[in-house]
mmCIF file of C-alpha atoms in Angstrom:
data_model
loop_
_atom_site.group_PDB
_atom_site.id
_atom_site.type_symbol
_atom_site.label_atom_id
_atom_site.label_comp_id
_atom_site.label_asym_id
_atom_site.label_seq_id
_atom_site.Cartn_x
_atom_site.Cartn_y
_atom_site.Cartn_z
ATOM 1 C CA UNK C 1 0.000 0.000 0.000
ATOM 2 C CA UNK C 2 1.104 3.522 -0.959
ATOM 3 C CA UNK C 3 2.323 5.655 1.676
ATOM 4 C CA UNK C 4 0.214 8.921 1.755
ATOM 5 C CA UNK C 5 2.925 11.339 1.024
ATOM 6 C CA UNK C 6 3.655 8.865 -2.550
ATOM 7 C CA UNK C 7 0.350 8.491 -3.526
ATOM 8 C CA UNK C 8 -0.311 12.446 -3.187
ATOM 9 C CA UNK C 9 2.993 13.353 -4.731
ATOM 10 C CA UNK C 10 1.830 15.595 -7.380
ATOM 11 C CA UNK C 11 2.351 14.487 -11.090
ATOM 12 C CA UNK C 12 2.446 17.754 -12.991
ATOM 13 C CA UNK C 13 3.707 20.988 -12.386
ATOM 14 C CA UNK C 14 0.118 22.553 -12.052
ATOM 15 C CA UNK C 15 0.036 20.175 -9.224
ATOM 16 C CA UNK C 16 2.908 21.098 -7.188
ATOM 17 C CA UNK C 17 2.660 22.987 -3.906
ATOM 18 C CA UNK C 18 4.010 26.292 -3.445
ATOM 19 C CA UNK C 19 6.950 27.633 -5.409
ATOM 20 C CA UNK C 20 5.102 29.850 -7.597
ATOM 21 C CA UNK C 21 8.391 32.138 -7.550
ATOM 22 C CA UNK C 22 9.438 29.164 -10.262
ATOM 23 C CA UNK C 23 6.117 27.531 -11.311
ATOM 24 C CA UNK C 24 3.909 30.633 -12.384
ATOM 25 C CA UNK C 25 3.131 30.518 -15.697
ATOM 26 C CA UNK C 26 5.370 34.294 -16.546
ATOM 27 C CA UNK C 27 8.473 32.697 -14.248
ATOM 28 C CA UNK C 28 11.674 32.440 -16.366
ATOM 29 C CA UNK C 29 12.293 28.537 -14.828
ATOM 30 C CA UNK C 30 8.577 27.450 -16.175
ATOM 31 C CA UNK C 31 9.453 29.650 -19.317
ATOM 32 C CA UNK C 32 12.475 27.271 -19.424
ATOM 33 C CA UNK C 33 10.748 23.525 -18.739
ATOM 34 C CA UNK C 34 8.088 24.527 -21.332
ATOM 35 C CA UNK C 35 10.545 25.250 -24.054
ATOM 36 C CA UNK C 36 12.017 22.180 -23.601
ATOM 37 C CA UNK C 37 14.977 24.363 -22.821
ATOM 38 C CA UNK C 38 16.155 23.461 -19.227
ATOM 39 C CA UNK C 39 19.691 23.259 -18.219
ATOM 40 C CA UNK C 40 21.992 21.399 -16.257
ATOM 41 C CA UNK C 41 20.161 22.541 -12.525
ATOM 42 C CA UNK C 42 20.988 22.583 -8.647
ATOM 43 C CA UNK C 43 17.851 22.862 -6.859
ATOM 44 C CA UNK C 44 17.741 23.729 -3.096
ATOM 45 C CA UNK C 45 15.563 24.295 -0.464
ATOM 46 C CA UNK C 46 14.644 22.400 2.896
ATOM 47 C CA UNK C 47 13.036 19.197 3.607
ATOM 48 C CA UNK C 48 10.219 18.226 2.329
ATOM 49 C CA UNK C 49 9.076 21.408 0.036
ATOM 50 C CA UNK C 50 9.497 19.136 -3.587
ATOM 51 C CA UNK C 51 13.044 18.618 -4.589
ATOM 52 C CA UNK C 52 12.309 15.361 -5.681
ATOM 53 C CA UNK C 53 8.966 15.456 -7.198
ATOM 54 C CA UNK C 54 10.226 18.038 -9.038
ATOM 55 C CA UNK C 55 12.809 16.804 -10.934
ATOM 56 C CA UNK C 56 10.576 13.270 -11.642
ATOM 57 C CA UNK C 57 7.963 15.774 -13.009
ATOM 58 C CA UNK C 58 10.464 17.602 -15.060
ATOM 59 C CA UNK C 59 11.822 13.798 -16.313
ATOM 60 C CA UNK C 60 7.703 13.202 -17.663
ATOM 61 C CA UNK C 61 7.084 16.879 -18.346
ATOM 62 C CA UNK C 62 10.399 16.682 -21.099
ATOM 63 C CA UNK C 63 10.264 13.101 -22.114
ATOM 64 C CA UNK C 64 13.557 11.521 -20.591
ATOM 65 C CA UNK C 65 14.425 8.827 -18.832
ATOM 66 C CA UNK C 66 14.495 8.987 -14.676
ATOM 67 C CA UNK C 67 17.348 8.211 -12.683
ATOM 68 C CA UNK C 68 17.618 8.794 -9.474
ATOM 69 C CA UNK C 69 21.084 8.604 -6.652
ATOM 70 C CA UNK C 70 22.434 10.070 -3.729
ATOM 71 C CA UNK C 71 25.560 11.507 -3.659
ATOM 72 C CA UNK C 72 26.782 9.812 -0.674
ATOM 73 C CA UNK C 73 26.291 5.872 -2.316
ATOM 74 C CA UNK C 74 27.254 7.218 -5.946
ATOM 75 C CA UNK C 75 30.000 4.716 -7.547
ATOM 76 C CA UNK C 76 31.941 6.689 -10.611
ATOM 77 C CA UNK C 77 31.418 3.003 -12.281
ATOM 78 C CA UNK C 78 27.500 3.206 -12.059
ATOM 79 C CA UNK C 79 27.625 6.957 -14.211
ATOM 80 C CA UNK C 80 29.519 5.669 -16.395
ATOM 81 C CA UNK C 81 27.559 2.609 -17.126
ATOM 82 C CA UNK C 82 25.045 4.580 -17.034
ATOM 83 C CA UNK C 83 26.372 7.175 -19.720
ATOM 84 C CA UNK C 84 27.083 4.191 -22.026
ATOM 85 C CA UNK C 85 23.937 2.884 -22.180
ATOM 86 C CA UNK C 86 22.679 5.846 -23.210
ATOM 87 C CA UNK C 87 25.296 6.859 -25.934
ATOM 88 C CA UNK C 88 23.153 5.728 -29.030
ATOM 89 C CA UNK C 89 20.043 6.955 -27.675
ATOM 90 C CA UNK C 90 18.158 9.530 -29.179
ATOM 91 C CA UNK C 91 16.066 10.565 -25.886
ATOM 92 C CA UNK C 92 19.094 11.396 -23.340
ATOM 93 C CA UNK C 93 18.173 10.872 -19.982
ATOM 94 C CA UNK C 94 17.514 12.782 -16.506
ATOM 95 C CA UNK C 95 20.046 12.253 -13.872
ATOM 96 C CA UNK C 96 18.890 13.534 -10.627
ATOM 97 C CA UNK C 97 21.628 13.344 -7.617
ATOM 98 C CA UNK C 98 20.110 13.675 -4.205
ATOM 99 C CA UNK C 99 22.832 15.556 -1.755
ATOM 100 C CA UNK C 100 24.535 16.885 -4.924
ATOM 101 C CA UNK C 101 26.850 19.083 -2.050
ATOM 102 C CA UNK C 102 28.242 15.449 -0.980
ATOM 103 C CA UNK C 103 29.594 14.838 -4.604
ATOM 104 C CA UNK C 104 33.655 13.783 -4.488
ATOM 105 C CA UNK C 105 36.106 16.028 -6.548
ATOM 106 C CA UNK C 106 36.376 12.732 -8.436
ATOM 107 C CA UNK C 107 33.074 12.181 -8.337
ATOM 108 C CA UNK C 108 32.591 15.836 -10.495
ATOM 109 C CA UNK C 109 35.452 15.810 -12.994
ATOM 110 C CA UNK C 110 33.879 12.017 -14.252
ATOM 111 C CA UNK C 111 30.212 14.220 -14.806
ATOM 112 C CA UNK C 112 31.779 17.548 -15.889
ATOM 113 C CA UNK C 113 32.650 15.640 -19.814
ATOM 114 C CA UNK C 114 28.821 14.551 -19.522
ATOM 115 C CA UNK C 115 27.459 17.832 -19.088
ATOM 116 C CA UNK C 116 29.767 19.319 -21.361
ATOM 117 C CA UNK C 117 28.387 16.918 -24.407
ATOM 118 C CA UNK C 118 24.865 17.150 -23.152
ATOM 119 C CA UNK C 119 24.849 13.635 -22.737
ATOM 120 C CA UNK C 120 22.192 13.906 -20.201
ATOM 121 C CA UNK C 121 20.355 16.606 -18.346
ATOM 122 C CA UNK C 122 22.147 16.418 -14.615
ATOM 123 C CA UNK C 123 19.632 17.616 -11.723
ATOM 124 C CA UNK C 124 21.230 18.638 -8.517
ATOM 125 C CA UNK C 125 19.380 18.671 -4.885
ATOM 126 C CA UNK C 126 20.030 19.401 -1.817
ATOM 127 C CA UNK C 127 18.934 20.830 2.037
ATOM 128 C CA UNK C 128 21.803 23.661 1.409
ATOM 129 C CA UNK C 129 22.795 26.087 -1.451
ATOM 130 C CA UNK C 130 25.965 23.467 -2.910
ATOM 131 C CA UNK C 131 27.284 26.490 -5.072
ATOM 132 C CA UNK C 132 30.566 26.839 -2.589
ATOM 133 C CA UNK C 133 30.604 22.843 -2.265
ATOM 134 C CA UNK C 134 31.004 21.837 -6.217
ATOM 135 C CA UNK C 135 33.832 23.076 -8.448
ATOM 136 C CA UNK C 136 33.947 26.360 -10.604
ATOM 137 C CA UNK C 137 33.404 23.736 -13.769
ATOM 138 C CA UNK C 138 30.278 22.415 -12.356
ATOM 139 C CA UNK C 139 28.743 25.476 -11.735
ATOM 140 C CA UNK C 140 29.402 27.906 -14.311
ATOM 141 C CA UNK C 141 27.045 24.960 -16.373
ATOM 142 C CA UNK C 142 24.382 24.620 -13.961
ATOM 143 C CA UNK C 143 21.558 27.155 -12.571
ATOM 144 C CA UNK C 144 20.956 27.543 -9.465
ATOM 145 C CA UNK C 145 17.253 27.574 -8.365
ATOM 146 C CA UNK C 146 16.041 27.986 -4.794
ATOM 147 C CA UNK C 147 12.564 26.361 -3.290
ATOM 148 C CA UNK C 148 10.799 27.370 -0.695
ATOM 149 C CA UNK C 149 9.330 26.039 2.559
ATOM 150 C CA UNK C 150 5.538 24.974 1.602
ATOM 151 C CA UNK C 151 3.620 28.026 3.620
ATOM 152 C CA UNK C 152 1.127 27.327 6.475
ATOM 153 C CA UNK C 153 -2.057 27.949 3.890
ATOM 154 C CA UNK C 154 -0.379 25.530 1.245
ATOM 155 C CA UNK C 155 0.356 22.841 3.688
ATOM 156 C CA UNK C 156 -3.620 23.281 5.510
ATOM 157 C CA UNK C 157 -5.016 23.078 1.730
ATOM 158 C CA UNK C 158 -3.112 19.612 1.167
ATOM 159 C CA UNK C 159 -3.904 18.548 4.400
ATOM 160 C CA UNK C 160 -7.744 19.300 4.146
ATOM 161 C CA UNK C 161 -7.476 17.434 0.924
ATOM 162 C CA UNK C 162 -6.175 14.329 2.127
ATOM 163 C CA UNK C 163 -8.074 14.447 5.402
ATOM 164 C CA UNK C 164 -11.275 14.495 3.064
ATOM 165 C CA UNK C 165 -9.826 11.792 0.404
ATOM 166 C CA UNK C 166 -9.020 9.465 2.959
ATOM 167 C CA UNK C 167 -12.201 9.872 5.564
ATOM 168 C CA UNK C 168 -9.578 11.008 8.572
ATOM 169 C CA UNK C 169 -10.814 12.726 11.235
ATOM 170 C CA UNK C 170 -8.658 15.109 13.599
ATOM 171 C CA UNK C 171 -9.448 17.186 16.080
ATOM 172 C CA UNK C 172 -9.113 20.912 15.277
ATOM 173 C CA UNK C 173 -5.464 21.745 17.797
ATOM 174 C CA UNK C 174 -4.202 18.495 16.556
ATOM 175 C CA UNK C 175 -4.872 19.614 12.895
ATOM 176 C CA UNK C 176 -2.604 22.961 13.942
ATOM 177 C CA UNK C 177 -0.309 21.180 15.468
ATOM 178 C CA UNK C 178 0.332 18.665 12.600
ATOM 179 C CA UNK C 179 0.826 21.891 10.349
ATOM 180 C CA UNK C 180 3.151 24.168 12.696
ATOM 181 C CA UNK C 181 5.371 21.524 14.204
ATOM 182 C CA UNK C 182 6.373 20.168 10.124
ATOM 183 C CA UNK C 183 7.734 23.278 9.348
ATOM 184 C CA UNK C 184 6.684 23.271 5.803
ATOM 185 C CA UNK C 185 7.849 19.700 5.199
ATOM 186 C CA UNK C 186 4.931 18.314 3.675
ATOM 187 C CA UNK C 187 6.597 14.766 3.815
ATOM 188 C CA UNK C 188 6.967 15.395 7.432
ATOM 189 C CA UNK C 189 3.025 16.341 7.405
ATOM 190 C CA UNK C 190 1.917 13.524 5.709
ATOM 191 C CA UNK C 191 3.980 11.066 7.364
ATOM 192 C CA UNK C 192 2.951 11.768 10.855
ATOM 193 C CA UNK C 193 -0.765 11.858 9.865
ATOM 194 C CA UNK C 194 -0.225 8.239 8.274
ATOM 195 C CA UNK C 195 0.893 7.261 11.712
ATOM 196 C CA UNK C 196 -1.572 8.774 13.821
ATOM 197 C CA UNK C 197 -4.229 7.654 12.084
ATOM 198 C CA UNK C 198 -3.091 4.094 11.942
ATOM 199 C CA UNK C 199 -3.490 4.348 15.987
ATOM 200 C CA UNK C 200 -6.733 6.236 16.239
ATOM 201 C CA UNK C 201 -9.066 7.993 14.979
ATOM 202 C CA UNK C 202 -10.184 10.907 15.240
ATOM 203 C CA UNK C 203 -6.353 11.637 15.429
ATOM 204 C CA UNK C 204 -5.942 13.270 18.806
ATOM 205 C CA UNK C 205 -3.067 16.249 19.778
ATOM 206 C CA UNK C 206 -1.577 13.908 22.355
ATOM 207 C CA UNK C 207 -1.006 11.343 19.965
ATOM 208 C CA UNK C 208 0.644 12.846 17.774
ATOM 209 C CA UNK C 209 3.427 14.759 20.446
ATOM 210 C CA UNK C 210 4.179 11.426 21.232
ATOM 211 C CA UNK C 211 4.721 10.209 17.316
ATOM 212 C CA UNK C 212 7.397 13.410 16.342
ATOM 213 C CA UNK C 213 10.366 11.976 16.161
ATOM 214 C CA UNK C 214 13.057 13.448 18.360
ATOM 215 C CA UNK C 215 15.272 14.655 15.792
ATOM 216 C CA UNK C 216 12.610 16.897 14.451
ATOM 217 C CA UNK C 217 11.631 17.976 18.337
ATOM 218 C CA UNK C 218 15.494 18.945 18.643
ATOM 219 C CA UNK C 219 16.028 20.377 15.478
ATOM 220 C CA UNK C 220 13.210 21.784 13.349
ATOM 221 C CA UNK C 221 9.865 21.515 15.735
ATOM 222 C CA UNK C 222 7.191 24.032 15.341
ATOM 223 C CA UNK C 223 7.774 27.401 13.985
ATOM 224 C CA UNK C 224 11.639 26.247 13.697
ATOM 225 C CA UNK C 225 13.432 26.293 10.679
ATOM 226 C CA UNK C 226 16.795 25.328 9.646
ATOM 227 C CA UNK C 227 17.393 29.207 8.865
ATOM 228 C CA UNK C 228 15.719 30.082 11.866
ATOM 229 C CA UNK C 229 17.896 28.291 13.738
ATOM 230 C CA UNK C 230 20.855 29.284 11.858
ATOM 231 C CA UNK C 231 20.594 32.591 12.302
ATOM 232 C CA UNK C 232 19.894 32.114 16.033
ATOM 233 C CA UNK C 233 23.506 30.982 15.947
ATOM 234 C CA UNK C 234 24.678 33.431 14.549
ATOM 235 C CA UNK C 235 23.396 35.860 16.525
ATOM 236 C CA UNK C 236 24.240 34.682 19.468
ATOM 237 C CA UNK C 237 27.784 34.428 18.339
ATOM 238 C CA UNK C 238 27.765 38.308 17.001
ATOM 239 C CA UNK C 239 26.337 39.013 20.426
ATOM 240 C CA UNK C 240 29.605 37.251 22.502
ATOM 241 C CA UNK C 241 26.922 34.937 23.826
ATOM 242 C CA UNK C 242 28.949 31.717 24.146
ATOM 243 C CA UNK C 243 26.491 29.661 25.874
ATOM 244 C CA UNK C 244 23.439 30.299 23.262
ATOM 245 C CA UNK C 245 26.241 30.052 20.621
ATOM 246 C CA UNK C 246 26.836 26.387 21.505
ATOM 247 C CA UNK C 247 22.865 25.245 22.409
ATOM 248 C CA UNK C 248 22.371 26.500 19.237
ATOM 249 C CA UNK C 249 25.355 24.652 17.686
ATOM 250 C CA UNK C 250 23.233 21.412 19.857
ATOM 251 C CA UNK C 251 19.958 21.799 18.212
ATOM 252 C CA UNK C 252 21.452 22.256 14.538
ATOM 253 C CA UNK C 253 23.447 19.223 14.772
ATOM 254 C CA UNK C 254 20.823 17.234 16.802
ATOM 255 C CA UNK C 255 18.787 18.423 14.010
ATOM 256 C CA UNK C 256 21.054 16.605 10.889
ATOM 257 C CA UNK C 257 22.661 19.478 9.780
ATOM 258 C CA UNK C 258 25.906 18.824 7.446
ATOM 259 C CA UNK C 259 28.857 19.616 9.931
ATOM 260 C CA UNK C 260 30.782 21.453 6.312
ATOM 261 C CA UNK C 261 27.348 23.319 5.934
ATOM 262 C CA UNK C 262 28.014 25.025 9.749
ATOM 263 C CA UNK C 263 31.347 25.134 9.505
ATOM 264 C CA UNK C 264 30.787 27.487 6.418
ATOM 265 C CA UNK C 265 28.521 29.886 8.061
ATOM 266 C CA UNK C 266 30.955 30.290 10.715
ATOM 267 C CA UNK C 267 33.664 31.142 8.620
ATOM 268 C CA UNK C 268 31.697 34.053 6.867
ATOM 269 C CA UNK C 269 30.856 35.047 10.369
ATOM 270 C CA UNK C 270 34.503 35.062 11.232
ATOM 271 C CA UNK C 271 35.144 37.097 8.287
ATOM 272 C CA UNK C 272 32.413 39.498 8.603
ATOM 273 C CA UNK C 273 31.932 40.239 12.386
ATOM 274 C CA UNK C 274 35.286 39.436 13.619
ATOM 275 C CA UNK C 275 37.749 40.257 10.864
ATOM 276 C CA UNK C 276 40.887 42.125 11.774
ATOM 277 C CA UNK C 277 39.651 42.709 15.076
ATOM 278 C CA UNK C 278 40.891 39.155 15.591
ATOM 279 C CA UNK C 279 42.467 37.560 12.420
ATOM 280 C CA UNK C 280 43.193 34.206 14.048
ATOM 281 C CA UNK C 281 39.148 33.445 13.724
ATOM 282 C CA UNK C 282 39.869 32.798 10.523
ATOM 283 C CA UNK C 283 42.604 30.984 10.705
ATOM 284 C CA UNK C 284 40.862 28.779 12.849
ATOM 285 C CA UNK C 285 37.208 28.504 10.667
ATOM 286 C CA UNK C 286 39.260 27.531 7.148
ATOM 287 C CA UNK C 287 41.072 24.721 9.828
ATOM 288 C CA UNK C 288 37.962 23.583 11.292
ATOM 289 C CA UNK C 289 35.982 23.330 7.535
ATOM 290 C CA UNK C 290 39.060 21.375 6.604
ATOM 291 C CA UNK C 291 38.738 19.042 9.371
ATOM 292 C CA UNK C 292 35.058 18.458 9.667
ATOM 293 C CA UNK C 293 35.234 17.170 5.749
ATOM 294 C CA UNK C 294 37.818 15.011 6.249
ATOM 295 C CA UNK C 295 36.143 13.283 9.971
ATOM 296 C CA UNK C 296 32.283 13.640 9.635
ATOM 297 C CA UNK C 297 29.888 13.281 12.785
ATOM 298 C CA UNK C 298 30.099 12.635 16.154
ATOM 299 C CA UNK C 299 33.737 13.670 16.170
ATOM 300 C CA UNK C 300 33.226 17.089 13.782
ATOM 301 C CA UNK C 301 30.765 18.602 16.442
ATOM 302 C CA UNK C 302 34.114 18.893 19.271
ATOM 303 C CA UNK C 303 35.785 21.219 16.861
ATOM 304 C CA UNK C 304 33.043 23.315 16.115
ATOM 305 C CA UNK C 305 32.403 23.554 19.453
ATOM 306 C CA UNK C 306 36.034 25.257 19.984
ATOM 307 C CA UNK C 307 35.312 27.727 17.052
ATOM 308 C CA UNK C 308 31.758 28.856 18.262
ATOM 309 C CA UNK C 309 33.316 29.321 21.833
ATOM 310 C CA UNK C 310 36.531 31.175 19.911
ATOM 311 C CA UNK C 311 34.300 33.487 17.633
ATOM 312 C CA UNK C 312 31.826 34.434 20.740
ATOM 313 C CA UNK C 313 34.880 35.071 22.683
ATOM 314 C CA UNK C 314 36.773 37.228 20.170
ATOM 315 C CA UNK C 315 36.663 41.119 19.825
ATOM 316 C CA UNK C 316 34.156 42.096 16.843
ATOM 317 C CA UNK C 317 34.839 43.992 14.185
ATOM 318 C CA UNK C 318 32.471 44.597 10.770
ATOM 319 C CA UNK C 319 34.637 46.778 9.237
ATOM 320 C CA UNK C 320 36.394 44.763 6.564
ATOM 321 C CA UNK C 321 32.283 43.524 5.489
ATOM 322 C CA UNK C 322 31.797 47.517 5.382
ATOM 323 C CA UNK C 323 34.751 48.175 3.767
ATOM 324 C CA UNK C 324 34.210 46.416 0.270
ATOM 325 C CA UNK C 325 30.246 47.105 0.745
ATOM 326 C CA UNK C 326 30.822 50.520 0.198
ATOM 327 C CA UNK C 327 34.168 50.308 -2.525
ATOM 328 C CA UNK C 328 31.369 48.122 -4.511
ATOM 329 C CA UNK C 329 28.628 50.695 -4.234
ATOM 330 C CA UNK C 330 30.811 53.275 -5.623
ATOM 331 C CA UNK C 331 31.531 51.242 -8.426
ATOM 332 C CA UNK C 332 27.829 50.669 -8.873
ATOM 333 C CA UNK C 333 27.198 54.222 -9.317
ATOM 334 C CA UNK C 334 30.041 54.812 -11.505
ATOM 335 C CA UNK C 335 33.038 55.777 -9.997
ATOM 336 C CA UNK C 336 35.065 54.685 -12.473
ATOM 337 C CA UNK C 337 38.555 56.006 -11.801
ATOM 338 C CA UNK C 338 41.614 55.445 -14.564
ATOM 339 C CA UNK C 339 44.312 53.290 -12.867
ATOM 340 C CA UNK C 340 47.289 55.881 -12.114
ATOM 341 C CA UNK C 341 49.843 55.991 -14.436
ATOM 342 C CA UNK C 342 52.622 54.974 -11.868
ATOM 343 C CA UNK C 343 51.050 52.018 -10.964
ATOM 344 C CA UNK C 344 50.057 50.589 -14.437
ATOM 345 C CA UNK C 345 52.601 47.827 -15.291
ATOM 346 C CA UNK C 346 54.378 49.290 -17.227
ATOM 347 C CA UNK C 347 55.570 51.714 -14.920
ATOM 348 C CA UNK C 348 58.931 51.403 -13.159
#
């Protein structure tokens, strides 16, 4: 039997949930899909607001063949089987990689030729933007397109639909709390209905506290997001707050985030609100990004741990993020000064 969130996965675009920033009819990535003119694309957004579905509906929508992998399982022998049965074909297909930020260097230069030929039309995904985690080659032939989390009158609508479809009855808080504590993550949503209602019916509030898995609870539970509780991090670091630096450090990695993906955002912090005010935070960030690659959960979360404490505890200083802010703006409005003869290279 179907799960609910499969057998409600939307099969056309007109279907699909939210994202009308790239779905609307005038928006230059439907423009795109319906002239059959679609690139090589990363798509990103959180859990649960259509990655997936997406790129199986663009696979129907444009006639190819669907295949699906995660970065993390890929084998470089499995592409380029892959790529070979293909060669003669005259319908190239759809290659969608899951966690496309997880791809190997190696991993990259074996798809970059692909790409290149048009071989196949490569579909990126993943919980973070991957632009900074895939080479210069990769991206400068992909677009980069950004989706949403589903919005509280999206995710009621589907859930009124299926409550109907399916004869479920809820009680009215449980209903809100079903909606607020998936935090857009209609998967999430659907999932913990299936559950519920598999114990009781009408599906009660208490029942379903007790079905949310802790990782959610910890990391993305009710109006929670995983930008929401990024920038709570941040903040607290910016404010020299060492102790809500690190619980909120906890809840992101309770929570599944990528240890590279924090370890990123704290280097831009210690770039842009410590800079020369202490230039050993970043020192320390590019160290820590280049450890937490290399050793991966549980061990990656000690050494962030010793940079949040470090940035918190360091002297602040925005000046260098000011700085170029303000040498660009001038640009911008066209300050466009001649480079001074005694300093061309010609000059002695």
């Amino acid at each position: 039997m179907l799960s609910l969130a499969l057998k409600y996965r939307p099969r056309t675009l007109d279907e699909m949930v939210g994202q009308a920033h790239l779905l609307a009819p005038d928006a230059p990535f439907r423009k795109l899909v319906e002239a059959e003119a679609l690139p090589h694309s990363l798509l990103f957004g959180p859990p649960g607001c259509g990655k997936t579905t997406l790129a199986r509906i663009l696979a129907t929508k444009l006639g190819r063949p669907f295949h699906e992998f995660n970065a993390t399982t890929l084998k470089i022998d499995e592409l380029r089987k892959l790529f070979r049965d293909y060669a003669n074909a005259l319908q190239k297909p759809l290659v969608f990689i899951d966690e496309v930020h997880r791809l190997s260097k190696t991993q990259q230069e074996v798809l970059l030729p692909y790409m290149e030929e048009q071989r196949a039309l490569i579909v990126g995904a993943s919980t973070q933007n991957p632009y900074y985690a895939l080479t210069a080659a990769i991206r400068s032939r992909s677009h980069l397109f950004e989706l949403k989390a589903i919005n509280e009158t999206a995710m009621r609508q589907m859930l009124e639909r299926v409550l109907e479809a399916e004869a479920i009855e809820i009680e009215p808080e449980a209903a809100d709390y079903l909606i607020h504590s998936s935090s857009g993550d209609l998967r999430a949503m659907l999932g913990l209905l299936e559950s519920a209602a598999a114990i009781e019916r009408p599906v009660r509030l208490e029942t379903l506290r007790s079905l949310r898995p802790q990782a959610i609870r910890a990391g993305s539970a009710e109006a929670d997001s995983h930008y929401d509780l990024t920038s709570a991090m941040i903040k607290s670091i910016r404010g020299s707050d060492v102790d809500a630096g690190l619980y909120w450090l906890a809840r992101l990695i309770e929570g599944g985030e990528p240890p590279e993906f924090l370890a990123r955002r704290l280097a831009i912090l210690a770039a842009e609100d410590i800079g020369n005010a202490n230039p050993h935070a970043l020192n320390l960030a590019a160290s820590t990004l280049t450890i937490v690659e290399h050793i991966g959960y549980p061990e990656a979360r000690i050494p962030l741990s010793q940079l949040v404490i470090y940035l918190a505890s360091s002297p602040k200083s925005n000046h260098a993020y000011e700085a170029i802010n303000q040498a660009q703006k001038a640009i911008r409005e066209g300050d466009l000064l001649p480079v001074p003869e005694h300093i061309k290279t010609h000059s002695k």
